[in-house]
Amino acid sequence: GQCEVVQLDTSSDESVVSAAADVKARLEAKGAQLYAIVNNAATGMSHGVTPDVVLNTNLFGPKRVVEGFMPLVSKFGRIVNVSSGAGPNYVARCSSEVKKMLCNPEVSWEQIVEHAKSGL
């Protein structure tokens, strides 16, 4: 197999849609399938950005990428999300109630968004 890097702006719907269309065309031309999506984009407050930018990049960005590329992933494909220790460190400082919610496999996307936006 081959590994190709696709640069895109995870904070932009247009960039993700354009990149997914490009990858789809390349796959179709080769008669190939996408095996994996690797999300490796992040930012933090130390980068001098606003909390909105952090959420758009670190929370909504990976979701945007998965939704854009998932239709191209083969049946036995993979999604890999790369992150720093910031997420686990954040959860460690949360109340027991919030930890329980965030670590619950049944948590809804709406609950996650509501919690994330409550901290802005």
mmCIF file of C-alpha atoms in Angstrom:
data_model
loop_
_atom_site.group_PDB
_atom_site.id
_atom_site.type_symbol
_atom_site.label_atom_id
_atom_site.label_comp_id
_atom_site.label_asym_id
_atom_site.label_seq_id
_atom_site.Cartn_x
_atom_site.Cartn_y
_atom_site.Cartn_z
ATOM 1 C CA GLY A 1 0.000 0.000 0.000
ATOM 2 C CA GLN A 2 0.841 3.623 -0.111
ATOM 3 C CA CYS A 3 0.765 6.389 2.424
ATOM 4 C CA GLU A 4 -0.017 9.903 1.269
ATOM 5 C CA VAL A 5 -0.212 13.030 3.367
ATOM 6 C CA VAL A 6 -3.141 15.336 2.704
ATOM 7 C CA GLN A 7 -2.775 18.831 4.076
ATOM 8 C CA LEU A 8 -6.019 20.568 4.967
ATOM 9 C CA ASP A 9 -7.420 23.079 7.411
ATOM 10 C CA THR A 10 -9.463 21.091 9.931
ATOM 11 C CA SER A 11 -11.178 24.290 11.062
ATOM 12 C CA SER A 12 -12.644 24.895 7.599
ATOM 13 C CA ASP A 13 -15.622 22.990 6.189
ATOM 14 C CA GLU A 14 -14.593 24.024 2.672
ATOM 15 C CA SER A 15 -11.022 22.781 3.102
ATOM 16 C CA VAL A 16 -12.151 19.388 4.408
ATOM 17 C CA VAL A 17 -14.771 18.953 1.661
ATOM 18 C CA SER A 18 -12.219 19.903 -1.005
ATOM 19 C CA ALA A 19 -9.572 17.544 0.394
ATOM 20 C CA ALA A 20 -12.057 14.665 0.635
ATOM 21 C CA ALA A 21 -13.130 15.220 -2.985
ATOM 22 C CA ASP A 22 -9.477 15.227 -4.068
ATOM 23 C CA VAL A 23 -8.738 12.006 -2.179
ATOM 24 C CA LYS A 24 -11.883 10.370 -3.560
ATOM 25 C CA ALA A 25 -10.815 11.212 -7.116
ATOM 26 C CA ARG A 26 -7.301 9.843 -6.521
ATOM 27 C CA LEU A 27 -8.678 6.637 -5.014
ATOM 28 C CA GLU A 28 -11.127 6.116 -7.873
ATOM 29 C CA ALA A 29 -8.365 6.685 -10.440
ATOM 30 C CA LYS A 30 -6.277 3.953 -8.779
ATOM 31 C CA GLY A 31 -9.187 1.629 -8.000
ATOM 32 C CA ALA A 32 -8.134 1.846 -4.356
ATOM 33 C CA GLN A 33 -9.779 2.362 -0.980
ATOM 34 C CA LEU A 34 -8.792 4.549 1.930
ATOM 35 C CA TYR A 35 -7.466 2.486 4.817
ATOM 36 C CA ALA A 36 -6.955 5.115 7.487
ATOM 37 C CA ILE A 37 -7.655 8.633 8.649
ATOM 38 C CA VAL A 38 -5.075 10.177 10.984
ATOM 39 C CA ASN A 39 -6.201 13.321 12.770
ATOM 40 C CA ASN A 40 -3.096 15.189 13.916
ATOM 41 C CA ALA A 41 -4.081 18.837 14.224
ATOM 42 C CA ALA A 42 -4.165 20.800 17.429
ATOM 43 C CA THR A 43 -3.698 24.164 19.012
ATOM 44 C CA GLY A 44 -3.796 25.561 22.511
ATOM 45 C CA MET A 45 -4.094 28.769 24.442
ATOM 46 C CA SER A 46 -0.278 29.019 24.543
ATOM 47 C CA HIS A 47 -0.394 29.547 20.770
ATOM 48 C CA GLY A 48 -2.091 32.893 21.308
ATOM 49 C CA VAL A 49 -5.464 31.841 19.925
ATOM 50 C CA THR A 50 -8.955 32.297 21.316
ATOM 51 C CA PRO A 51 -10.951 29.572 23.085
ATOM 52 C CA ASP A 52 -13.234 29.449 20.015
ATOM 53 C CA VAL A 53 -10.247 28.617 17.798
ATOM 54 C CA VAL A 54 -9.124 25.906 20.238
ATOM 55 C CA LEU A 55 -12.582 24.280 20.159
ATOM 56 C CA ASN A 56 -12.909 24.587 16.388
ATOM 57 C CA THR A 57 -9.494 23.000 15.829
ATOM 58 C CA ASN A 58 -9.340 20.402 18.603
ATOM 59 C CA LEU A 59 -12.978 19.330 18.987
ATOM 60 C CA PHE A 60 -14.899 20.178 15.838
ATOM 61 C CA GLY A 61 -11.909 19.685 13.492
ATOM 62 C CA PRO A 62 -11.434 15.940 14.016
ATOM 63 C CA LYS A 63 -15.208 15.403 13.808
ATOM 64 C CA ARG A 64 -15.318 17.417 10.579
ATOM 65 C CA VAL A 65 -12.493 15.316 9.094
ATOM 66 C CA VAL A 66 -14.043 11.989 10.101
ATOM 67 C CA GLU A 67 -17.427 12.992 8.669
ATOM 68 C CA GLY A 68 -15.769 14.150 5.427
ATOM 69 C CA PHE A 69 -13.574 11.110 4.901
ATOM 70 C CA MET A 70 -15.496 8.264 6.554
ATOM 71 C CA PRO A 71 -17.455 7.408 3.388
ATOM 72 C CA LEU A 72 -14.090 6.689 1.719
ATOM 73 C CA VAL A 73 -12.697 4.373 4.424
ATOM 74 C CA SER A 74 -12.651 0.670 3.656
ATOM 75 C CA LYS A 75 -14.655 -1.800 5.737
ATOM 76 C CA PHE A 76 -11.618 -2.738 7.834
ATOM 77 C CA GLY A 77 -10.099 0.757 7.893
ATOM 78 C CA ARG A 78 -8.948 2.736 10.888
ATOM 79 C CA ILE A 79 -9.327 6.182 12.425
ATOM 80 C CA VAL A 80 -6.372 7.400 14.476
ATOM 81 C CA ASN A 81 -6.679 10.520 16.620
ATOM 82 C CA VAL A 82 -3.372 11.932 17.837
ATOM 83 C CA SER A 83 -3.411 14.297 20.796
ATOM 84 C CA SER A 84 -1.259 15.749 23.515
ATOM 85 C CA GLY A 85 -1.713 15.214 27.219
ATOM 86 C CA ALA A 86 -3.927 18.309 27.407
ATOM 87 C CA GLY A 87 -7.186 16.341 27.124
ATOM 88 C CA PRO A 88 -6.435 13.822 29.892
ATOM 89 C CA ASN A 89 -4.991 16.617 32.045
ATOM 90 C CA TYR A 90 -8.205 18.607 31.580
ATOM 91 C CA VAL A 91 -10.402 15.633 32.506
ATOM 92 C CA ALA A 92 -8.254 14.938 35.582
ATOM 93 C CA ARG A 93 -9.100 18.425 36.892
ATOM 94 C CA CYS A 94 -12.854 18.094 36.263
ATOM 95 C CA SER A 95 -15.465 17.353 38.890
ATOM 96 C CA SER A 96 -16.497 13.728 39.401
ATOM 97 C CA GLU A 97 -19.789 14.445 37.635
ATOM 98 C CA VAL A 98 -18.073 15.871 34.544
ATOM 99 C CA LYS A 99 -15.496 13.050 34.485
ATOM 100 C CA LYS A 100 -18.313 10.508 34.567
ATOM 101 C CA MET A 101 -20.076 12.228 31.670
ATOM 102 C CA LEU A 102 -16.964 12.685 29.491
ATOM 103 C CA CYS A 103 -15.741 9.123 30.068
ATOM 104 C CA ASN A 104 -19.128 7.525 29.444
ATOM 105 C CA PRO A 105 -19.148 5.598 26.139
ATOM 106 C CA GLU A 106 -22.842 6.545 25.812
ATOM 107 C CA VAL A 107 -22.206 10.315 26.016
ATOM 108 C CA SER A 108 -23.865 12.175 23.149
ATOM 109 C CA TRP A 109 -22.195 14.655 20.850
ATOM 110 C CA GLU A 110 -24.677 17.262 22.063
ATOM 111 C CA GLN A 111 -23.572 16.711 25.685
ATOM 112 C CA ILE A 112 -19.932 17.116 24.723
ATOM 113 C CA VAL A 113 -20.605 20.322 22.780
ATOM 114 C CA GLU A 114 -22.729 21.744 25.581
ATOM 115 C CA HIS A 115 -19.984 21.063 28.107
ATOM 116 C CA ALA A 116 -17.253 22.462 25.851
ATOM 117 C CA LYS A 117 -19.159 25.659 25.141
ATOM 118 C CA SER A 118 -20.022 26.157 28.812
ATOM 119 C CA GLY A 119 -16.355 26.818 29.475
ATOM 120 C CA LEU A 120 -16.069 29.694 27.014
#
